[in-house]
Coordinates of C-alpha atoms and ligand atoms in Angstrom, one line a residue:
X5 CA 18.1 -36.0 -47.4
X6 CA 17.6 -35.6 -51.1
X7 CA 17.7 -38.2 -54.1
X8 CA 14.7 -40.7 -54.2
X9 CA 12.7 -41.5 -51.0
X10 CA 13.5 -45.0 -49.3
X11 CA 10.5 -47.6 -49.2
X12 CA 10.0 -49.6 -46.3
X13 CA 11.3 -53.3 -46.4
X14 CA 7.8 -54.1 -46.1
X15 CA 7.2 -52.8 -49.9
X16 CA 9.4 -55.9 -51.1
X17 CA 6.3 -58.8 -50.2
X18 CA 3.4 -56.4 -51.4
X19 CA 2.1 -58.4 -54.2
X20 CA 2.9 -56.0 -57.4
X21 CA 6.8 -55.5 -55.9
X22 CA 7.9 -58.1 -58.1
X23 CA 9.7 -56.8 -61.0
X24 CA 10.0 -53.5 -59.6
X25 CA 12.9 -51.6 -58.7
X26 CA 13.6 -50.5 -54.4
X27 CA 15.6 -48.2 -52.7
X28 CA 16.1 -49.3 -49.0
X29 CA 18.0 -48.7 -45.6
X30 CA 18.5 -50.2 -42.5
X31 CA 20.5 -52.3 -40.7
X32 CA 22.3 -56.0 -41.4
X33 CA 20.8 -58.9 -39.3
X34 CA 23.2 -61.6 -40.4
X35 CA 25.3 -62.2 -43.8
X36 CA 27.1 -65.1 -45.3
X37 CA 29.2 -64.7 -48.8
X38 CA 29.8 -67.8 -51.4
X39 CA 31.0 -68.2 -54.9
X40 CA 31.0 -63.9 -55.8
X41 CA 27.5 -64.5 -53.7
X42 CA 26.8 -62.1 -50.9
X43 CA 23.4 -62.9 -49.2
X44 CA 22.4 -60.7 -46.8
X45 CA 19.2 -60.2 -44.4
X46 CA 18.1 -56.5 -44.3
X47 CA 16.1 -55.1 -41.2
X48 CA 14.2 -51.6 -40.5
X49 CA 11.3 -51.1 -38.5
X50 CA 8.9 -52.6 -41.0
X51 CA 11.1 -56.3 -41.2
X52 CA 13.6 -57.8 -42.8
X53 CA 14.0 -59.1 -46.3
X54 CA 17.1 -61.5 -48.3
X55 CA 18.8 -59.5 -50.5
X56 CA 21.2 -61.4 -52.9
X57 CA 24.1 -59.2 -54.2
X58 CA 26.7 -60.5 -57.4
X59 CA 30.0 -59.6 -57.7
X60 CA 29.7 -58.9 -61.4
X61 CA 26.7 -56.5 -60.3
X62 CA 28.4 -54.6 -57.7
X63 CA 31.8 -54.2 -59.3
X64 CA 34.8 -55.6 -57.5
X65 CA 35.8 -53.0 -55.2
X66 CA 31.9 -52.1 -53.9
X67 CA 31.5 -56.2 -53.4
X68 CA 34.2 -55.9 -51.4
X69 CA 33.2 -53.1 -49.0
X70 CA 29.0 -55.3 -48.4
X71 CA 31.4 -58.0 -47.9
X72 CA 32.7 -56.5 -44.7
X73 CA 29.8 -55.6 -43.4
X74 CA 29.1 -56.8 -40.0
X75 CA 26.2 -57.8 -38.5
X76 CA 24.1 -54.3 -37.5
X77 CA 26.3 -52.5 -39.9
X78 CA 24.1 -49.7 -41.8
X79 CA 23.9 -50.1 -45.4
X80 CA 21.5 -48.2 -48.3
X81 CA 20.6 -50.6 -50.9
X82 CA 19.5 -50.3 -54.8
X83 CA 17.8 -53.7 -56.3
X84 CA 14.7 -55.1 -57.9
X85 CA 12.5 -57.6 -56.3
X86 CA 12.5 -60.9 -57.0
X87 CA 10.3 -64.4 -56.2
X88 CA 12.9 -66.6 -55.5
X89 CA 11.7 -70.0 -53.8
X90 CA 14.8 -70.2 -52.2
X91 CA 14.6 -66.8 -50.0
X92 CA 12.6 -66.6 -46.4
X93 CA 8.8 -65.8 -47.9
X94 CA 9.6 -66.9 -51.1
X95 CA 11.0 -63.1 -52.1
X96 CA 14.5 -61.3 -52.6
X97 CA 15.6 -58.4 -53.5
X98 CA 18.4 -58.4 -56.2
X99 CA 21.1 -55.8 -55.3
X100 CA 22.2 -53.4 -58.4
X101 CA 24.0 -51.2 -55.8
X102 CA 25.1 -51.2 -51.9
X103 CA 26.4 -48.1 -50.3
X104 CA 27.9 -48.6 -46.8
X105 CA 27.2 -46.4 -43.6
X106 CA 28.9 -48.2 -41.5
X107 CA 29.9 -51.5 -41.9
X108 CA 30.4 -51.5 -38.0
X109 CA 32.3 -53.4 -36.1
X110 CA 31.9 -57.5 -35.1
X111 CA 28.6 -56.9 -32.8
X112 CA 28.8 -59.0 -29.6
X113 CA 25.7 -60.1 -29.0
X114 CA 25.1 -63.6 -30.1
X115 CA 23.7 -67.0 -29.3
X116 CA 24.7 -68.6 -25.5
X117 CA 26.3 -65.8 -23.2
X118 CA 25.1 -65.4 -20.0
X119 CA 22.1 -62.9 -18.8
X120 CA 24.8 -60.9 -17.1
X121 CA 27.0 -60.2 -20.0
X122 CA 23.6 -59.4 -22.1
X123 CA 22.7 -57.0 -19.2
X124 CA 26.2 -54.9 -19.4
X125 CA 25.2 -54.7 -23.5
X126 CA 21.7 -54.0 -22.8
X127 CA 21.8 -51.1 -25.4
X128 CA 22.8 -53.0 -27.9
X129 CA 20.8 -56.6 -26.5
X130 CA 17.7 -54.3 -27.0
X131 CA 18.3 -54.7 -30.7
X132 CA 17.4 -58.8 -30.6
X133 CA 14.2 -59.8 -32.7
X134 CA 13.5 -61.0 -29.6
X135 CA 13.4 -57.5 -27.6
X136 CA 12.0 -56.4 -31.0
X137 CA 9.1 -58.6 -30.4
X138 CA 8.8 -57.6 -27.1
X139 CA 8.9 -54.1 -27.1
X140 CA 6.3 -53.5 -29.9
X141 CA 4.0 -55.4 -27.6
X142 CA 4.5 -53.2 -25.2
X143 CA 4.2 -50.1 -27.5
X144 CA 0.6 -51.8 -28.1
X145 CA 0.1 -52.3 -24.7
X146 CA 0.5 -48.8 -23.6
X147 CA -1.7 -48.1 -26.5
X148 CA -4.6 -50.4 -25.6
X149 CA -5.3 -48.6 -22.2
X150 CA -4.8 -45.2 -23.4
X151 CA -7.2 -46.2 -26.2
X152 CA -9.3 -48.4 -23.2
X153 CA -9.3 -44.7 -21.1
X154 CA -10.5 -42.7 -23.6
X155 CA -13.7 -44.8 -24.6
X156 CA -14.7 -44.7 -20.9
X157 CA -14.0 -41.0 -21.0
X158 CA -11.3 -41.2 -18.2
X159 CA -9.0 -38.2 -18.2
X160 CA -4.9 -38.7 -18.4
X161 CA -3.2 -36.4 -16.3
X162 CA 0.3 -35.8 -15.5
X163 CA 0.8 -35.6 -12.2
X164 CA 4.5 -35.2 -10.9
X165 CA 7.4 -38.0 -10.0
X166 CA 9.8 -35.3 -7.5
X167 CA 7.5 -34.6 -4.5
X168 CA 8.4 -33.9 -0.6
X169 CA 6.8 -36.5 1.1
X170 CA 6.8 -40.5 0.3
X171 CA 3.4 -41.1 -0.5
X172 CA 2.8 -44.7 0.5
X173 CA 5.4 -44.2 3.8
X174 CA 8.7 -43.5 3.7
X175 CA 10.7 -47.0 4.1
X176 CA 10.6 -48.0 -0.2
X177 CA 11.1 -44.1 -1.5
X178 CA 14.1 -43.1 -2.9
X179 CA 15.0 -40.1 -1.0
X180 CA 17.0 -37.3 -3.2
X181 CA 18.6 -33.8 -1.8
X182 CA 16.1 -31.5 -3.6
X183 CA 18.2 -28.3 -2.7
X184 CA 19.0 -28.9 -0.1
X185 CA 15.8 -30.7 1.4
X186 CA 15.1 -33.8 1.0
X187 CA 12.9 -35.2 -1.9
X188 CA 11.4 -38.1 -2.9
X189 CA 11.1 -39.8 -6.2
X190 CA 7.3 -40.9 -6.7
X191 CA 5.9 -44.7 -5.5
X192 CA 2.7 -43.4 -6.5
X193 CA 0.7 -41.1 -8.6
X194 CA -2.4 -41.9 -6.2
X195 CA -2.7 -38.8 -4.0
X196 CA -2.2 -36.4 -6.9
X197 CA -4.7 -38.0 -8.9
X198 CA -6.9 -38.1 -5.8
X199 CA -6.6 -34.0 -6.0
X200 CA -6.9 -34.3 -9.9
X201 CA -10.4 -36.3 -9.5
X202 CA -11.7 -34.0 -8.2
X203 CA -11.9 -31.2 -10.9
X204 CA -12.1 -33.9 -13.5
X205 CA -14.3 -36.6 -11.6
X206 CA -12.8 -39.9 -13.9
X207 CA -8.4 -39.1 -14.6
X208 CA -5.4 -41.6 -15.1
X209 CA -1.5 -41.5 -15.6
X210 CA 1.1 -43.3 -16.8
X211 CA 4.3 -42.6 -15.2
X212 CA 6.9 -43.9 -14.0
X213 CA 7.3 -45.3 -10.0
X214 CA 10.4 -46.1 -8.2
X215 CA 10.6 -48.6 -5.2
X216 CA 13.5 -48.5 -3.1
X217 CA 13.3 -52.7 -2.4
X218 CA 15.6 -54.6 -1.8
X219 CA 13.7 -57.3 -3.2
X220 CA 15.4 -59.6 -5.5
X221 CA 12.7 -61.5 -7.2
X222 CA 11.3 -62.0 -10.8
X223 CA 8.9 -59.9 -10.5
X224 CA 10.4 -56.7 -9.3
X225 CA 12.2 -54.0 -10.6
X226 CA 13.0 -50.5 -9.1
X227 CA 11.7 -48.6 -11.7
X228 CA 8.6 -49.5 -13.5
X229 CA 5.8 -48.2 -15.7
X230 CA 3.0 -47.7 -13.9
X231 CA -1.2 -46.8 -14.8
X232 CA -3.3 -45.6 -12.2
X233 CA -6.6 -44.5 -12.1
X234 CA -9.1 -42.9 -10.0
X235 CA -12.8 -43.0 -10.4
X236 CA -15.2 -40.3 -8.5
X237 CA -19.0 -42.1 -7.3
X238 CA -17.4 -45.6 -7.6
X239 CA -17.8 -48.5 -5.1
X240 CA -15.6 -51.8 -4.8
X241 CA -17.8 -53.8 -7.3
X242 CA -17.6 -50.7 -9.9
X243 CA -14.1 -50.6 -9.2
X244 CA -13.3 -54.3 -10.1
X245 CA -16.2 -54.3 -12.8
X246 CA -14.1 -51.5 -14.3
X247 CA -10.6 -53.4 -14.2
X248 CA -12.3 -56.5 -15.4
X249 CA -13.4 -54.2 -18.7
X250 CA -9.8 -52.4 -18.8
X251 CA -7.9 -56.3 -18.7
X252 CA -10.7 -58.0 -21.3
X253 CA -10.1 -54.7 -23.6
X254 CA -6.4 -54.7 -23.6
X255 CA -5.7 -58.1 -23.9
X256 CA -8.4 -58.2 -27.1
X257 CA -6.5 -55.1 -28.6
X258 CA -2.9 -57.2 -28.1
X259 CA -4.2 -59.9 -29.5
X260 CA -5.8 -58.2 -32.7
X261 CA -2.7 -56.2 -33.8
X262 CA 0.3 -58.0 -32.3
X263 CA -0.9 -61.4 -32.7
X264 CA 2.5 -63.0 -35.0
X265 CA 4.7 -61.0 -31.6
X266 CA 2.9 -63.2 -29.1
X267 CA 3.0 -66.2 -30.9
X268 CA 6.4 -65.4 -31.2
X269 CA 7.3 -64.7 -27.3
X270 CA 4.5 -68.2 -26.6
X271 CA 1.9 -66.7 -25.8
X272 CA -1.0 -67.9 -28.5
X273 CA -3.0 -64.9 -29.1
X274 CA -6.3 -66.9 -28.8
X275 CA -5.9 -67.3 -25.1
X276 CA -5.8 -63.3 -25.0
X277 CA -8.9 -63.1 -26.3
X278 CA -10.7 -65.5 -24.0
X279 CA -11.4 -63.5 -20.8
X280 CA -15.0 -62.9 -19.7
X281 CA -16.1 -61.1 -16.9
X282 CA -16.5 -61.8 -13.9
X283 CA -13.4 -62.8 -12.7
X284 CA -13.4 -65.6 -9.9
X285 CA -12.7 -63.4 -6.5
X286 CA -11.9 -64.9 -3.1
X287 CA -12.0 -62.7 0.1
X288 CA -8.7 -62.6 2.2
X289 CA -10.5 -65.1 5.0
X290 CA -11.0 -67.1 2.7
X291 CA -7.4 -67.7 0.9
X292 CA -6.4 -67.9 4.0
X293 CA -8.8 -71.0 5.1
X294 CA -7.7 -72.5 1.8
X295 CA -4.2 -72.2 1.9
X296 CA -4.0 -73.4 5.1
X297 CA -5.8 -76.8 3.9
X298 CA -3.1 -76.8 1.1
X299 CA -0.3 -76.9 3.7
X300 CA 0.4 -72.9 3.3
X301 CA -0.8 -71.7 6.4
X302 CA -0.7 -68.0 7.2
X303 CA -2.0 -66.2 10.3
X304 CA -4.7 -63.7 9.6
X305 CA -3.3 -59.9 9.6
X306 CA 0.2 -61.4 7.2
X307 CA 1.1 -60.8 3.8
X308 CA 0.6 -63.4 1.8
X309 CA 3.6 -64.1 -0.3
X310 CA 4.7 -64.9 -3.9
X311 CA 4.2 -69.0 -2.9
X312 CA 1.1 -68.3 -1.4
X313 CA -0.4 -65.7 -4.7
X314 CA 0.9 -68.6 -6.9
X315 CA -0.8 -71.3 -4.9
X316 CA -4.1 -69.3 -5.3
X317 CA -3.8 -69.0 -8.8
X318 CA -1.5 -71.8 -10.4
X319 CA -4.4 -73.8 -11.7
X320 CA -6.4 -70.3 -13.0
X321 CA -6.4 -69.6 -16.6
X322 CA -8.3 -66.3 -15.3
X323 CA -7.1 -63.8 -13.1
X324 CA -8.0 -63.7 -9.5
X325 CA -9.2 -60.9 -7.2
X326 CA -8.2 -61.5 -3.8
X327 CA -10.1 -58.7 -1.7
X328 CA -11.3 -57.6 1.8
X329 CA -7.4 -57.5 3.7
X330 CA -6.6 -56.7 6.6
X331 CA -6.6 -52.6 7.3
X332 CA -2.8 -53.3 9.2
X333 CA -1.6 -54.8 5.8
X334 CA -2.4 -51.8 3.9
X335 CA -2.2 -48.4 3.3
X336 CA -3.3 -45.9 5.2
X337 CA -6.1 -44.5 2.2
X338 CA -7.7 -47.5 2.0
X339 CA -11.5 -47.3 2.9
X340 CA -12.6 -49.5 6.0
X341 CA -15.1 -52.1 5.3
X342 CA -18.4 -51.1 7.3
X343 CA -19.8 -55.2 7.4
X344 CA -16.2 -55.9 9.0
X345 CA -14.2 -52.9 9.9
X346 CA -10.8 -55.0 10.4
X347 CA -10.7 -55.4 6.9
X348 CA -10.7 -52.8 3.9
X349 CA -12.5 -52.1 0.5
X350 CA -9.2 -53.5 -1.7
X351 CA -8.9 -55.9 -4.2
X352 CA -5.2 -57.6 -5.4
X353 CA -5.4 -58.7 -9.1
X354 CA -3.7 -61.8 -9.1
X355 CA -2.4 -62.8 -12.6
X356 CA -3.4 -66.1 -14.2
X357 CA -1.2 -69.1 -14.1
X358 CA 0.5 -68.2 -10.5
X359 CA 2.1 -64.9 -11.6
X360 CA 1.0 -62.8 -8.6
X361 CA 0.1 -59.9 -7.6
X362 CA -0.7 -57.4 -11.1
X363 CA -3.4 -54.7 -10.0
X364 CA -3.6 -52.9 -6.8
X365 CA -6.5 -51.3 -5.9
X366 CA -9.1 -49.9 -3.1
X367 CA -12.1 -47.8 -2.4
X368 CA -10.2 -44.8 -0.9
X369 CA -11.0 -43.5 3.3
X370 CA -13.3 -40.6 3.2
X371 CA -13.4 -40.6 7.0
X372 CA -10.8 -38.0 7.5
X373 CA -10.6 -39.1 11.5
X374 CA -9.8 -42.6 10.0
X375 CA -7.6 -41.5 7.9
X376 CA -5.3 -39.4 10.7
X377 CA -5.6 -42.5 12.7
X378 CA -4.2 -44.4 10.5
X379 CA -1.3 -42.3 9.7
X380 CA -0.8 -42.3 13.4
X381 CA -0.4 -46.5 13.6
X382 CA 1.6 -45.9 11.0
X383 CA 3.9 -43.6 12.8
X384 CA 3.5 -40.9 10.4
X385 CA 2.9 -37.4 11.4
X386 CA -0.6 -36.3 9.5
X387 CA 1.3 -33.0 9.1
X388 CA 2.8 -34.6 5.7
X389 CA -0.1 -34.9 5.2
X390 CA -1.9 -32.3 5.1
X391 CA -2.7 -31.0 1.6
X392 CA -4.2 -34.6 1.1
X393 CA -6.3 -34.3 4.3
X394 CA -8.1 -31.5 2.6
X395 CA -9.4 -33.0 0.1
X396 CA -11.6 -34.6 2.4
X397 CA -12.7 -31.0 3.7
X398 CA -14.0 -29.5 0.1
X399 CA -16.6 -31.3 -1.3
X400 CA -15.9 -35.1 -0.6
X401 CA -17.1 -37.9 -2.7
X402 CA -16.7 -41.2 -2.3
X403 CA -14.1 -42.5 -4.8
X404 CA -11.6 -45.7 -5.4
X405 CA -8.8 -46.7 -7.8
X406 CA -6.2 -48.7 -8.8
X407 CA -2.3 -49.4 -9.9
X408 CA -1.4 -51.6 -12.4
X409 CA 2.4 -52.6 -12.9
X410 CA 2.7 -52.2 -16.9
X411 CA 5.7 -54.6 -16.6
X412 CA 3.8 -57.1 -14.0
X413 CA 1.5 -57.0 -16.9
X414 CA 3.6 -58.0 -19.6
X415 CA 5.6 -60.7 -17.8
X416 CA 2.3 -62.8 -17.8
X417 CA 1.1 -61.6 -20.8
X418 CA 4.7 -62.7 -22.9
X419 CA 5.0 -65.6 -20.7
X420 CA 8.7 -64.2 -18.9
X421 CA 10.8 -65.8 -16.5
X422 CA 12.4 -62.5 -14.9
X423 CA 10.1 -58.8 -15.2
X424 CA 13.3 -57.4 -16.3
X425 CA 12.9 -58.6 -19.9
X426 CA 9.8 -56.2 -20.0
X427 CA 11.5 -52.9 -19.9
X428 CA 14.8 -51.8 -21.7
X429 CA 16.6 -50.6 -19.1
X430 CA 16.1 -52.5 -16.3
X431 CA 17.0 -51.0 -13.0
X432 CA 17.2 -53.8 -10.3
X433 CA 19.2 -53.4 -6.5
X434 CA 22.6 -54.4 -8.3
X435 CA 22.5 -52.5 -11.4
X436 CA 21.1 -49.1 -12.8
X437 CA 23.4 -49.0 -16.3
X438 CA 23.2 -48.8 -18.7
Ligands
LIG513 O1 0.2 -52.3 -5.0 P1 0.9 -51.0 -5.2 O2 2.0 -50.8 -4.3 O3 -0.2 -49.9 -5.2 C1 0.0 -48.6 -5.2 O4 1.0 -48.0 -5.4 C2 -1.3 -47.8 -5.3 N1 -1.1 -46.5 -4.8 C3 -1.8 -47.8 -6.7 C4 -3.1 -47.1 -6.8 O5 -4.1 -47.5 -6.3 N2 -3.1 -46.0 -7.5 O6 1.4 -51.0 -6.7 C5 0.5 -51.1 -7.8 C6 1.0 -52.1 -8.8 C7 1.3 -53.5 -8.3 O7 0.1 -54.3 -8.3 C8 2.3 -54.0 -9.3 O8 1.7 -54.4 -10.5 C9 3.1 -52.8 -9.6 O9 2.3 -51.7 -9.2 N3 4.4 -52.8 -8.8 C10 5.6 -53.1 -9.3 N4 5.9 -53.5 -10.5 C11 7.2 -53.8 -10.7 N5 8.2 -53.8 -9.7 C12 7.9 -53.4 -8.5 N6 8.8 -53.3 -7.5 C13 6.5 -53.0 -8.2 N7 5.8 -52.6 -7.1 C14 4.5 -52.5 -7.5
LIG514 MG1 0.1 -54.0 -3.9

């Protein structure tokens, strides 16, 4: 690129802009021409500002051309900045010269068409302030827990997504021919970060996990972003002290540098920053007992479901911990209880407001007999298994951690009907393009 650098749209409202001349690029959001008047709204990553353009200014011919400009058409722009009472912010920028890039054809996304038609034009959808809004949050999010990791010296790790066995049992892994053999794409960072503990005693990844579920619901999605961690020396009350922390830290850090985005999406920013620790927690016999006394009644050793996680929590401006399940419920790493060995050292985070189920989490087995007779219930051959087993044979330590749902995160947090709106590209049983 040569010839003078580009400012950011954002230099038009700094304070001493006015008067002075810009050079700027990006994108159109929306123009209307009247009277040799062309107003346009300029976008780039730092916003979006009026710029005003005259006919007698641009010459008849370059008029013209910003005339036919579409909306998301690419334009470079020459002008001065000007108060104007009369422009969004009170500021403008007066065009001396507009060079097309591509004035683009009529862009299709616009007001009232249906979620399916928006879903088929998802790369372009993705371009709404809306999804802008949305997807610097997330940017922030992602932020927040790496920054959240660090200051509690937890080590990220990148463990793999292709691996030959289905970590958490085989029915919800997307099986692949890997040469010839079959593969799986990852559930779970867990048991690699299990091994990785080890060597590192405190390690966490982001990556991404794949469920093979058929399970049409708002809050699920085949793909999704997900943080785990595992924490060497840790108990269940460390464990959910230390998600309590992570949830108050990242919410305060959303809250502090996104907070016009979430007001924005409806989510006031202030409620972010009202957590405190602890967070109510209910033992699985006991949601039970009180479900049942609110007409829900579940037998002890079932799931509960999305009506009875949003029963539990509808009324909650805090999050939830639902703990002690069940060992037949859950996975086969999960560490039995020792006051009641039916049940196991887990803990659900249930999102405020009835959202459900956001963090997983457990003390993890040490007992390697336990674990093999587990796997057995289970009907899976320990063989699989093997590599994990031995962890338990070289220096074992007990250890728990925990899987949040980035997207389950952000569906609460930006108030969303559908999880889908959380991630670009959503992949969902009926569609995986574009
Ligand atoms: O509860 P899950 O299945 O737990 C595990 O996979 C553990 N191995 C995690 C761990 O301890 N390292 O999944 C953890 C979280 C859920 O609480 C939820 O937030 C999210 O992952 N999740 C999904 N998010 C979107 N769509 C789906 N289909 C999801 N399945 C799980
Ligand atoms: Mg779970």
């Amino acid at each position: 690129m040569s010839g003078p650098a580009f400012d950011p749209v954002a230099r038009a409202f700094q304070p001493d802009a006015v008067g002075q001349s810009v050079r700027l690029h990006g994108w159109v959001l929306r123009s209307r021409s009247s009277g040799g008047i062309l107003f346009l709204v300029l976008r780039d990553r730092t916003g979006a500002v009026q710029v005003t353009a005259r006919k007698d200014a641009l010459g008849d011919a370059a008029f013209a051309a910003a005339e036919h400009v579409q909306n998301e058409g690419s334009v470079e722009i020459e002008g001065a900045v000007a108060d104007d009472p009369r422009a969004p912010q009170g500021r403008e920028v007066r065009a001396r010269a507009i060079t097309v890039l591509d004035a683009g054809l009529p862009f299709p996304i616009g007001s009232d068409q249906t979620e399916e038609f928006l879903l088929d034009r998802r790369h372009l959808a993705i371009r709404t302030q809306e999804n802008v809004a949305i997807f610097r949050v997330k940017a922030e999010v992602l932020r927040a827990f790496r920054a959240f990791m660090e200051a509690e010296d937890v080590l990220e790790m990148t463990p793999p997504i292709l691996s030959g066995n289905a970590a958490e049992g085989g029915a919800e892994a997307f099986q692949i021919d890997y040469f010839g053999r079959p593969g799986y794409l990852g559930q779970t960072a867990q048991l690699y970060l299990e091994a990785l503990l080890f060597p590192n005693e405190r390690v966490y990844a982001i990556t991404p996990s794949f469920r093979a579920e058929k399970s049409r619901t708002p809050r699920h999605i085949t793909e999704f972003q997900h943080l785990e961690a595992e924490l060497a020396w840790c108990d269940l009350d460390g464990l959910l002290a230390f998600i309590e922390r992570m949830w108050i830290s990242v919410c305060r850090s959303v809250a502090d540098t996104r907070p016009k985005e979430l007001a924005e999406l409806g989510r006031p920013p202030e409620e972010l920053r009202a957590f405190t620790a602890p967070f109510p927690r209910i033992r699985y016999a006991e949601a039970i007992e009180r479900l049942a006394r609110q007409g829900l009644p579940v037998a002890w050793g079932s799931d509960l479901g999305a009506a009875e996680e949003r029963a539990l929590t509808l009324e909650s401006a805090a999050p939830v911990f639902l703990t002690h399940f069940p060992r037949e419920l859950k996975a086969f790493y999960m560490l039995r209880s020792t006051d009641d060995p039916r049940t196991v050292e887990a803990a659900d985070l249930l999102g405020p407001e009835g959202y459900g189920e956001i963090v997983g989490a457990s003390c993890r087995e040490t007992n390697i007999d336990h674990l093999v007779e587990r796997l057995r219930e289970m009907h899976v051959d320990p063989a699989g298994y093997e590599w994990y087993l031995d962890l338990r044979r070289h220096g074992n330590v007990p250890h728990a951690g925990f899987g949040i749902g980035i997207e389950r995160l952000m569906r609460w947090m930006l108030r969303r009907t559908h999880i889908r709106e959380t991630t670009p590209f959503p992949r969902t049983p009926s569609r995986h393009t574009p």
